[in-house]
Every structure is written in C-alpha cells, then in structure tokens.
mmCIF file of C-alpha atoms in Angstrom:
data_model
loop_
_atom_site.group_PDB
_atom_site.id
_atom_site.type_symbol
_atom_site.label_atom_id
_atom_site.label_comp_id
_atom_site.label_asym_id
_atom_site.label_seq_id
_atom_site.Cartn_x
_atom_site.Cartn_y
_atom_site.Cartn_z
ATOM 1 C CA UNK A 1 94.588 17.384 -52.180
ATOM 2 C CA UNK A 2 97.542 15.057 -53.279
ATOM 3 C CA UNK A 3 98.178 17.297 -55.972
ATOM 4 C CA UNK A 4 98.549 20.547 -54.001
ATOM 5 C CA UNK A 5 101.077 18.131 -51.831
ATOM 6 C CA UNK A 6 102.952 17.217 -54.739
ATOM 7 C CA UNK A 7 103.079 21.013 -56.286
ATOM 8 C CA UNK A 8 104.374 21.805 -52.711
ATOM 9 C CA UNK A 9 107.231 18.992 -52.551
ATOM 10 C CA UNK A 10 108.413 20.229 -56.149
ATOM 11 C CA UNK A 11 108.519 24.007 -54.683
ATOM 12 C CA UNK A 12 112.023 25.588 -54.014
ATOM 13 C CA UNK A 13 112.847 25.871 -50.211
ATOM 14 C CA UNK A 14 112.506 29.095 -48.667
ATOM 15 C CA UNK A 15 115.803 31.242 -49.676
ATOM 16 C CA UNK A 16 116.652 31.434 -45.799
ATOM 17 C CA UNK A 17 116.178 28.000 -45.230
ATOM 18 C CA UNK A 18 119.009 27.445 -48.284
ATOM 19 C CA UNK A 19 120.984 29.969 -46.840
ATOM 20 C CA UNK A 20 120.615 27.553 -43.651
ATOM 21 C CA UNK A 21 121.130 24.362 -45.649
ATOM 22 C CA UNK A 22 124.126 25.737 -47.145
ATOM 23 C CA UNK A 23 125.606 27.078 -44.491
ATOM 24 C CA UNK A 24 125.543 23.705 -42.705
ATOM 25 C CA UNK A 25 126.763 21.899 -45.522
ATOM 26 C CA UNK A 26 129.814 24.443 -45.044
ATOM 27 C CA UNK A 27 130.189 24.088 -41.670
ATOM 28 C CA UNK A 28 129.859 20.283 -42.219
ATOM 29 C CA UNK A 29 132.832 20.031 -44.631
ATOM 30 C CA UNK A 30 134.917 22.504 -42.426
ATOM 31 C CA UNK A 31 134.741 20.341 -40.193
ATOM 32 C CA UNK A 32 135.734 17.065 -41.819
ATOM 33 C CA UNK A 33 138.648 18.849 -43.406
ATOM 34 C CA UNK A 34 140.052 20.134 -39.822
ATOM 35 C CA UNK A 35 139.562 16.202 -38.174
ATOM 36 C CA UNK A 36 141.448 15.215 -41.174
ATOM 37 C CA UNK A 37 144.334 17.926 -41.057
ATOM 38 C CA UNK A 38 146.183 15.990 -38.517
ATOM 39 C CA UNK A 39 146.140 13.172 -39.860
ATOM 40 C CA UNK A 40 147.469 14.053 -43.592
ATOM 41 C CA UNK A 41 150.077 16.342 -41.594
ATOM 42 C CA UNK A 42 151.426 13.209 -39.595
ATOM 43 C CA UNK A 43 151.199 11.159 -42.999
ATOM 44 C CA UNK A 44 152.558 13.602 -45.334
ATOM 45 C CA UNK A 45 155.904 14.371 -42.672
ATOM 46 C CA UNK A 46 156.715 10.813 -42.770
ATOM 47 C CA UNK A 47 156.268 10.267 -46.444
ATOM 48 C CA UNK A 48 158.300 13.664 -47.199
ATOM 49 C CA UNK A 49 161.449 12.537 -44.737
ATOM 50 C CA UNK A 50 161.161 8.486 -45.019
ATOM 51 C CA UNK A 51 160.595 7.591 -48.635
ATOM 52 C CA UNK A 52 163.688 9.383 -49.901
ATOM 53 C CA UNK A 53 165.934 7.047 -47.792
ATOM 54 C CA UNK A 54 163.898 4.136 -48.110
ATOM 55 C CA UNK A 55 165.799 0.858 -49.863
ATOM 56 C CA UNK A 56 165.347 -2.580 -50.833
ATOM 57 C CA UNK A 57 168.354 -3.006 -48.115
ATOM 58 C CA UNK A 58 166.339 -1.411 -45.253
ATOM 59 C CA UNK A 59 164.306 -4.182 -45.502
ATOM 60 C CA UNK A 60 166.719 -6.946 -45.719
ATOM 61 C CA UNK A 61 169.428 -5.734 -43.973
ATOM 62 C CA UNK A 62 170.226 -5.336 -39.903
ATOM 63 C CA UNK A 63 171.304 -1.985 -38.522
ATOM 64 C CA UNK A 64 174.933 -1.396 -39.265
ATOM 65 C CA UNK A 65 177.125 0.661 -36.568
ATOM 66 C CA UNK A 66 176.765 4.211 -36.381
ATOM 67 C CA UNK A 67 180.262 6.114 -38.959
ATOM 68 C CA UNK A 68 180.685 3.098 -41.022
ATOM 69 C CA UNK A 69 180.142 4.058 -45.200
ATOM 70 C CA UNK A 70 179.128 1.795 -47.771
ATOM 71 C CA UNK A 71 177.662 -1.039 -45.468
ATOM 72 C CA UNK A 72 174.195 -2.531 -46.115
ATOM 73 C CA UNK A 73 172.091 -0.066 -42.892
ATOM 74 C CA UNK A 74 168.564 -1.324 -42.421
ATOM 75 C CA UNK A 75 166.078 -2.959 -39.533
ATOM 76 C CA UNK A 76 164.661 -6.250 -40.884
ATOM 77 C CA UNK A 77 165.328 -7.687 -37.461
ATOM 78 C CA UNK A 78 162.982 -5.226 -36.292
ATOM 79 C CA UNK A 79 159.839 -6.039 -39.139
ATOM 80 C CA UNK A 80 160.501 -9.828 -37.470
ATOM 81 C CA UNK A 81 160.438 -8.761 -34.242
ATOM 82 C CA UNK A 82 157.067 -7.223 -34.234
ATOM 83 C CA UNK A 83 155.427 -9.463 -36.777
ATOM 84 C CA UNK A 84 156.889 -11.900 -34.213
ATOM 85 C CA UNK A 85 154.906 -10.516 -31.288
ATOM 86 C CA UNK A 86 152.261 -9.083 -32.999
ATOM 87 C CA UNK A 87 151.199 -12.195 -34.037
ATOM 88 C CA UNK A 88 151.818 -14.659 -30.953
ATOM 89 C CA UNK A 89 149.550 -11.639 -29.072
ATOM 90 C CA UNK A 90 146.580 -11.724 -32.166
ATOM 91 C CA UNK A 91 147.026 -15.605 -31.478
ATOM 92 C CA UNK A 92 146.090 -15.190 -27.785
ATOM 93 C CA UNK A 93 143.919 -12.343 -27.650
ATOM 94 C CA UNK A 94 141.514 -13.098 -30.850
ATOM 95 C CA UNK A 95 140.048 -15.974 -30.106
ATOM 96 C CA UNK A 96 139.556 -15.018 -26.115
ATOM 97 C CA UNK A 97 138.573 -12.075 -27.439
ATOM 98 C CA UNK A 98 135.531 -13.642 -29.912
ATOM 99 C CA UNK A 99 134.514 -15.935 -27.366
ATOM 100 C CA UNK A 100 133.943 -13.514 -24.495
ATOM 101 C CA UNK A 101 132.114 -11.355 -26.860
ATOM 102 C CA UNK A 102 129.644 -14.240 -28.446
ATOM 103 C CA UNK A 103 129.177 -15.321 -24.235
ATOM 104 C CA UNK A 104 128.102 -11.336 -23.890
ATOM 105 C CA UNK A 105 125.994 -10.703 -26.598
ATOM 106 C CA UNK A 106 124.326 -14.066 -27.265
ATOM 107 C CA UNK A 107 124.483 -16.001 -23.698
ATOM 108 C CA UNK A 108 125.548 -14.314 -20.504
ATOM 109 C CA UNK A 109 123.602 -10.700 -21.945
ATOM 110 C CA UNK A 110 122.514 -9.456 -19.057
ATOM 111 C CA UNK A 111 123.448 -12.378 -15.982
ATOM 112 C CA UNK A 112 125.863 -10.039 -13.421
ATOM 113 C CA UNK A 113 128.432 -12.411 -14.499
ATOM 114 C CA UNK A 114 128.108 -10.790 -17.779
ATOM 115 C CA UNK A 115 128.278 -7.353 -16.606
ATOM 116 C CA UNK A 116 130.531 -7.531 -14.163
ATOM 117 C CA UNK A 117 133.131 -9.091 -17.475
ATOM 118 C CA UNK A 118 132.282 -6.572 -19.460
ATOM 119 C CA UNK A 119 132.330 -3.959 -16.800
ATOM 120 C CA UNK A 120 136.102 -5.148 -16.191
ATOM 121 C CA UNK A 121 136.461 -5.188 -20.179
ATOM 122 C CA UNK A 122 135.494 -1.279 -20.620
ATOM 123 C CA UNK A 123 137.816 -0.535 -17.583
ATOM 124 C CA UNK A 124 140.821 -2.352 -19.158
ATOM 125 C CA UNK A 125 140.429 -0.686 -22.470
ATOM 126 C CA UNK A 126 140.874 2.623 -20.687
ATOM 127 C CA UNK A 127 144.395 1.720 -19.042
ATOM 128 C CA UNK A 128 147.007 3.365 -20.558
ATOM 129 C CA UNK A 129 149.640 0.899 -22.236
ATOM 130 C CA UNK A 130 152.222 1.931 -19.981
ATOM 131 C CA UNK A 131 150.892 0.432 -17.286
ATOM 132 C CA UNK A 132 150.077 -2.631 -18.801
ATOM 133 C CA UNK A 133 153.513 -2.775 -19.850
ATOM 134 C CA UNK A 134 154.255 -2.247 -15.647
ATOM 135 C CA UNK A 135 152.222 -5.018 -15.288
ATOM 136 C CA UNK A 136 153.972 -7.483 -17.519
ATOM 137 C CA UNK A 137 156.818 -6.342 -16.529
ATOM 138 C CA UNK A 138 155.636 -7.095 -12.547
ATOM 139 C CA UNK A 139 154.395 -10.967 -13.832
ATOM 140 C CA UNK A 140 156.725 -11.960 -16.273
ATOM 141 C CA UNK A 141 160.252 -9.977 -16.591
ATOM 142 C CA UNK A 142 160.659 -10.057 -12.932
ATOM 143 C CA UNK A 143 159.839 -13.383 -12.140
ATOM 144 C CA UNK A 144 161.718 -14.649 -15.147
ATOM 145 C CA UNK A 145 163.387 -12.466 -17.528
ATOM 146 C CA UNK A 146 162.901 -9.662 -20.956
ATOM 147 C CA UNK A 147 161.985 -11.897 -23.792
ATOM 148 C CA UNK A 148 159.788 -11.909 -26.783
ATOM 149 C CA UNK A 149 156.970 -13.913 -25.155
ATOM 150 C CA UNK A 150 156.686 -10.849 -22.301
ATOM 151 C CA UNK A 151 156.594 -8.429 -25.110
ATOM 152 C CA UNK A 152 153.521 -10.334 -26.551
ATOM 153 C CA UNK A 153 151.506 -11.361 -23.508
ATOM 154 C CA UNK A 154 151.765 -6.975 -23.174
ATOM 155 C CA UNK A 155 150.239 -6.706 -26.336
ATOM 156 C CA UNK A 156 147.739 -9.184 -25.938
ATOM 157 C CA UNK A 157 146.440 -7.545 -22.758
ATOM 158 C CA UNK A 158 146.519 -4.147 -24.920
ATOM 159 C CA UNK A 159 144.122 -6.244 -27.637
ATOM 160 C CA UNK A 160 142.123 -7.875 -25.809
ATOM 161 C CA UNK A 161 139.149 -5.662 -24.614
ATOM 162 C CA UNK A 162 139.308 -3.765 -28.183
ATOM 163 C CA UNK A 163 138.249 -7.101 -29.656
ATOM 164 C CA UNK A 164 136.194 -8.026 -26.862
ATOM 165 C CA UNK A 165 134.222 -4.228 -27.185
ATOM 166 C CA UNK A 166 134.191 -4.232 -31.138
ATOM 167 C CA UNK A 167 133.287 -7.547 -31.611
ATOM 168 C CA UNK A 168 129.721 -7.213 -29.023
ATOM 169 C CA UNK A 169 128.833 -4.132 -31.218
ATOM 170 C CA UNK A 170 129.430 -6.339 -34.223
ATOM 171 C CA UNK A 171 126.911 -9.008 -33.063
ATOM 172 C CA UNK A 172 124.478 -6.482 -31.623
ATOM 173 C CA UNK A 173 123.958 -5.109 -34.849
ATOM 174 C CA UNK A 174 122.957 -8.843 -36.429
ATOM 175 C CA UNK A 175 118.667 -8.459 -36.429
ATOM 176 C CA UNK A 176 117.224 -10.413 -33.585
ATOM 177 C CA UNK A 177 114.534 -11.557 -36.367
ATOM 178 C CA UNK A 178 117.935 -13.652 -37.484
ATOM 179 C CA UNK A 179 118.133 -15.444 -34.124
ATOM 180 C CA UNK A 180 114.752 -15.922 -33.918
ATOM 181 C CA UNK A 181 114.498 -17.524 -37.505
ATOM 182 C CA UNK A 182 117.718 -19.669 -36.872
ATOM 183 C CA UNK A 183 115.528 -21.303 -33.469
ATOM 184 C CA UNK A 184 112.129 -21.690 -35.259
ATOM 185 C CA UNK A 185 114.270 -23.500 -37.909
ATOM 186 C CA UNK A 186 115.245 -25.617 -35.023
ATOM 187 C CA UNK A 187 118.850 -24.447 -34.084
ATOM 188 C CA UNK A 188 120.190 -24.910 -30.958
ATOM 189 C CA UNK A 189 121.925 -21.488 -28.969
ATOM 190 C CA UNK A 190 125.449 -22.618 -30.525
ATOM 191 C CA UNK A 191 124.620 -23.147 -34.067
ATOM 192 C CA UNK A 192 122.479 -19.691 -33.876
ATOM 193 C CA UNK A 193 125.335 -18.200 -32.189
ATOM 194 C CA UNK A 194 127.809 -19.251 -35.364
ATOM 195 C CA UNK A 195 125.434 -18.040 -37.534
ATOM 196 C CA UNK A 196 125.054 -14.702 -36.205
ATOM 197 C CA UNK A 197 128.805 -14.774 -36.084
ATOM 198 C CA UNK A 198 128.887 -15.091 -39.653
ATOM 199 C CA UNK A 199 126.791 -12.319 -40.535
ATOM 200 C CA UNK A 200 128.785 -10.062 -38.165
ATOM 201 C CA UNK A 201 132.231 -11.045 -39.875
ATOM 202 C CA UNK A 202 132.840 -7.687 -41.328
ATOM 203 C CA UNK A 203 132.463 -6.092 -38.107
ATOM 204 C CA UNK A 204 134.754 -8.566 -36.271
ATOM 205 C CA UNK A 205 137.586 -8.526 -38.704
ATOM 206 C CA UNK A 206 137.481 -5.062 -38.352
ATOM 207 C CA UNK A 207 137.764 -4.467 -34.855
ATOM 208 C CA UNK A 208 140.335 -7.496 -34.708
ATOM 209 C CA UNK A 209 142.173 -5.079 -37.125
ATOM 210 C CA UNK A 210 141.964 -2.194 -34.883
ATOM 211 C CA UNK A 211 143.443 -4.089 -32.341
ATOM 212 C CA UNK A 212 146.168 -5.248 -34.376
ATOM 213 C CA UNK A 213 147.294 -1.798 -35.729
ATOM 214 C CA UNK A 214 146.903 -0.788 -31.881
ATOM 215 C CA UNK A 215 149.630 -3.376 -31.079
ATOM 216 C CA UNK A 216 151.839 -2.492 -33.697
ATOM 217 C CA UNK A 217 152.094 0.994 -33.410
ATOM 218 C CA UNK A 218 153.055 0.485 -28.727
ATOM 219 C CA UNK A 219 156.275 1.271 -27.163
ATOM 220 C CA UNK A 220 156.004 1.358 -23.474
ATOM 221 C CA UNK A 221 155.308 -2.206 -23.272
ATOM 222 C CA UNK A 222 157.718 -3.505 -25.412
ATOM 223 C CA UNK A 223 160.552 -1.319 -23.468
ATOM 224 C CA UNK A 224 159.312 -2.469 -20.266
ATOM 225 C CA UNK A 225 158.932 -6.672 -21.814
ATOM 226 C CA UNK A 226 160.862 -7.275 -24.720
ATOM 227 C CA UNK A 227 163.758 -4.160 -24.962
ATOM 228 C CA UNK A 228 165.546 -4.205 -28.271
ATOM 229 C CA UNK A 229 168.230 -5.848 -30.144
ATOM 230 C CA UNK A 230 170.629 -5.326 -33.118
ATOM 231 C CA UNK A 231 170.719 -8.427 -34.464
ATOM 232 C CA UNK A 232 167.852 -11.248 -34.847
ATOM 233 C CA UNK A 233 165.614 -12.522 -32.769
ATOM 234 C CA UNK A 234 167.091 -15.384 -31.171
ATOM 235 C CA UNK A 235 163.413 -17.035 -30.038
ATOM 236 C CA UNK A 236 160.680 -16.585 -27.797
ATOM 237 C CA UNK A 237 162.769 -16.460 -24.374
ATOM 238 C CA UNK A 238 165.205 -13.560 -25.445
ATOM 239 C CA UNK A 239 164.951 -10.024 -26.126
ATOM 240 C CA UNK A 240 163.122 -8.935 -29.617
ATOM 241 C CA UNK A 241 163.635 -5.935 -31.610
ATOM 242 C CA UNK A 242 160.435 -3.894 -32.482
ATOM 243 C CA UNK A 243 159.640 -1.357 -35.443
ATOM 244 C CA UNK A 244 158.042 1.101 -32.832
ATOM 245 C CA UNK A 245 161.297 0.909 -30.165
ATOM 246 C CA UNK A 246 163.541 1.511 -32.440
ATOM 247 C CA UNK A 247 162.201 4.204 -34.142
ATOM 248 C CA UNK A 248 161.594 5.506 -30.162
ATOM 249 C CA UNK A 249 165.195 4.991 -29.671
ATOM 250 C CA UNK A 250 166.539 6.514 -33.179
ATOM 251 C CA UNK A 251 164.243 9.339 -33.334
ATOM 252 C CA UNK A 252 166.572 9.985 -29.779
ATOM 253 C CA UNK A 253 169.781 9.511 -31.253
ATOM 254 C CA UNK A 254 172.123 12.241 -31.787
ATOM 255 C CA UNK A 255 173.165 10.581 -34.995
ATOM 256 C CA UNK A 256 171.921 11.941 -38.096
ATOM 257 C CA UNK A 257 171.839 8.563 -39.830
ATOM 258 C CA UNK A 258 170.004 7.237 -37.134
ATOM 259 C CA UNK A 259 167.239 9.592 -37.108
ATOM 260 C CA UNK A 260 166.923 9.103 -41.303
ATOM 261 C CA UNK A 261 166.382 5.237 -40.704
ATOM 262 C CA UNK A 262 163.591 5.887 -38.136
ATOM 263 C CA UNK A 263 161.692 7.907 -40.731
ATOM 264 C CA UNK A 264 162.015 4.978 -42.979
ATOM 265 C CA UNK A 265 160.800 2.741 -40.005
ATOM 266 C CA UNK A 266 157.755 5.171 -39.755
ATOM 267 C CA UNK A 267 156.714 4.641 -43.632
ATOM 268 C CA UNK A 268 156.821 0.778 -43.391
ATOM 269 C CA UNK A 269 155.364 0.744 -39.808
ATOM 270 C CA UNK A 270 152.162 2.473 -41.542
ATOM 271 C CA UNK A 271 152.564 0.686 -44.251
ATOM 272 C CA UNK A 272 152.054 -2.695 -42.624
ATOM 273 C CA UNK A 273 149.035 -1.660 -41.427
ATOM 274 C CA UNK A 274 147.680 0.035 -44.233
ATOM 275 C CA UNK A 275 148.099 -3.335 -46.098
ATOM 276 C CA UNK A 276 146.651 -5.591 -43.284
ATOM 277 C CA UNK A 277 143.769 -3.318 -43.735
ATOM 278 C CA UNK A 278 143.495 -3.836 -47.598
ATOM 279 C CA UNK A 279 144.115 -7.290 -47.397
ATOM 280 C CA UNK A 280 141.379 -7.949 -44.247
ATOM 281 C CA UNK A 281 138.905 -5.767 -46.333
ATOM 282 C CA UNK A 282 139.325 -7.782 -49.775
ATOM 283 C CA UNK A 283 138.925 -11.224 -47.900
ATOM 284 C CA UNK A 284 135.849 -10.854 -46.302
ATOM 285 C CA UNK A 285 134.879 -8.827 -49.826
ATOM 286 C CA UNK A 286 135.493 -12.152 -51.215
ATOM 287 C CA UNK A 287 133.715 -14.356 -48.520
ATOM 288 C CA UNK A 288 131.080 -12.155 -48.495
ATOM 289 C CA UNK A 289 130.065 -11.011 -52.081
ATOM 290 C CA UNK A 290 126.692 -10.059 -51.018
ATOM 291 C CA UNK A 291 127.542 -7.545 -48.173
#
C-alpha cells in the first residue's frame, strides 16, 4: 500500500491541473511586476534627472541665489536640517515607542488600559501628517514660535504609533514557549520581557526604520513647524531647512536651476534611507549571526 502511494506521488499532475499551476504562477508574477512598476518608475525618474547634476558641492555647499554662474549651488544646510530633526524625533519617539509596545504585548495585553492605548495608537497612525503638522503648529508655533524643535516634536508624533504598531507584532511573533521557559528558569516579568525583546530585535529595528524613512520623506509638518532656511541651522529654537521642503518648494520654482537641484535632493533623500536600511540590516546581521 505505501508503494502504490509512493508510485502515485512520483506521477505527473494531471495536464489541466499544470495548465492551472502554470497559469497561476503567471498570474502570480504579473502581478508582482505591476506592484513593482511604480515603484522602479518613481526610482528610475529621479535617477535619470538627479544624478546628472549631482556634485561633491551639492553636498557641501548652501544654495546660491537664483542667475549667479560659477558659484558653489548646493543644500547641505538642508541634509543638517533633517538629520537634525529626524533624529531629535527618533530620540523621542523610539524609546516611548518600545516601551508602550513591551507594556502591550507582555504586561497590560488585554487590561482596557491596554486597549484603550492601543486603540488610540491605531487611530493616530491613520491621521494624515497634515494634521499633525496643524496640531504642532496649534501647541508649539503659536504659543511660542517656528523652530527646529516644533519641526521634530511633528515628526515624532508621525513615528510614534508606527513603532508602537510594528514593534507589538515584533514581540507577538517571539514563541510563548520562550516566556514560559524564561519563568520556569526563574525570571521575573522584566528580565523575560528583555529577553523576548532580544529575540524580536530584527523586527523592532525594522519597524523603527519604517518610521524613520516615514519622517524623512514629510512636508506638511515641517512647513507648518519648522519652514525653511537658506543658510544653516542656527539651533533648536529657529527655523531649519529640510531635504523634503525644499525640494517641495524648488520642484515649484519657475527657475530652471532650481528645479535641477531638487532632483538632486530627491536622489540623496532616497539615498539616506536606502543606506539607513543597509546599515540597520548589517548590524543586527552582526548581533545576531544566528537569525
């Protein structure tokens, strides 16, 4: 009897059933290749119009005034300005971000204190960013003034429920046999908690990454927080410069030159977060040899 079940596992399918196989497979691939189309479109424009005009003094040098030749035209007060802010807002919305998510997963679960958070969390990921950049603009601007600090407190709203969401599903996935070998090895609920939170690492970075690349890529609420300047960022309490508002604002301009340089802007803009990516990816690779 095992034999005539083997002979009938080594038999060819049915020719309509490859027919049906195939066609799926087709249909499959199609599909992929139309979800990607976009995508390589977007990326292959800004490649094809920014990396003929892009130069060492782009990146070192501050915009230069619209009709003057031969002087150095670039927006490295912009790459400060959002590392600037992107960074302050990672700085704030991280590590909230981590903690709420461990309280979700591994202590709150399912208290109504806990769901009503994460309720609140799932809402405030749906909010478009140009209302949260209303809403800083409401707190801070108003009652003090456009500055740097208003630009990332935006951003860190915008963050914060991405790593809050990403980093649950992260810890979710950890085995509860894991927990419940950490406590019959005599753990208390924080040091099981940090282990779980090792094993989910991977999955943390990454959505910490997501939210990152989400920051750097807004406009609204840096227009509505931290509006733009030509020159350098003069601290935390004044007006920043952004990659993403000035390409907004030179993509506008009826200048020719200006338009070039926000092409440029694009390819670096994706290129920062192309190489946070790469560089999040080979640390935990390196951390985590066995994963």
């Amino acid at each position: 009897m095992a034999n005539d079940d083997s002979l009938e596992l080594m038999q060819p399918l049915p020719v309509r059933r490859q027919w049906f196989s195939n066609g799926m497979t087709t249909i499959a691939f199609l599909g992929t290749a139309i979800a990607l189309l976009p995508l390589l479109a977007i990326l292959l424009k800004i490649l094809w119009e920014g990396v003929p005009h892009l130069k060492w003094e782009v990146l070192t040098s501050l915009p230069a005034p619209v009709g003057l030749e031969g002087v150095p035209n670039g927006f490295a007060n912009a790459i400060q300005g959002t590392v600037m802010m992107v960074s302050i807002a990672s700085l704030i919305s991280i590590p909230i971000g981590v903690l709420t998510a461990i309280y979700l997963s591994e202590f709150g679960k399912q208290q109504p204190i806990a769901q009503a958070v994460r309720f609140v969390v799932t809402i405030l990921s749906g909010v478009p960013s140009i209302v949260v950049g209303v809403f800083a603009y409401a707190v801070i601007v108003l009652n003090f003034k456009f500055s740097a600090l208003a630009g990332s407190f935006a951003l860190a709203v915008i963050m914060l429920p991405i790593v809050v969401l990403t980093t649950e599903e992260a810890l979710k996935l950890v085995p509860m046999q894991q927990r419940l070998a950490s406590a019959a090895l005599g753990a208390n609920a924080f040091q099981t908690a940090r282990t779980v939170m090792k094993t989910a690492l991977p999955g943390i970075t990454t959505g910490a990454l997501l939210a990152v690349a989400r920051a750097a890529g807004e406009t609204a609420p840096l227009i509505f927080t931290a509006l733009f300047t030509q020159g350098w960022s003069q601290g935390l309490l004044q007006p920043a410069p952004s990659l993403s508002v000035m390409i907004y604002n030179y993509a506008n301009s009826a200048y020719v030159q200006q338009n070039q340089l926000a092409w440029t802007a694009s390819v670096i803009l994706v290129g920062m977060v192309l190489l946070t990516n790469l560089l999040s990816r080979f640390i935990t690779r390196k951390r985590l040899p066995n994963r």
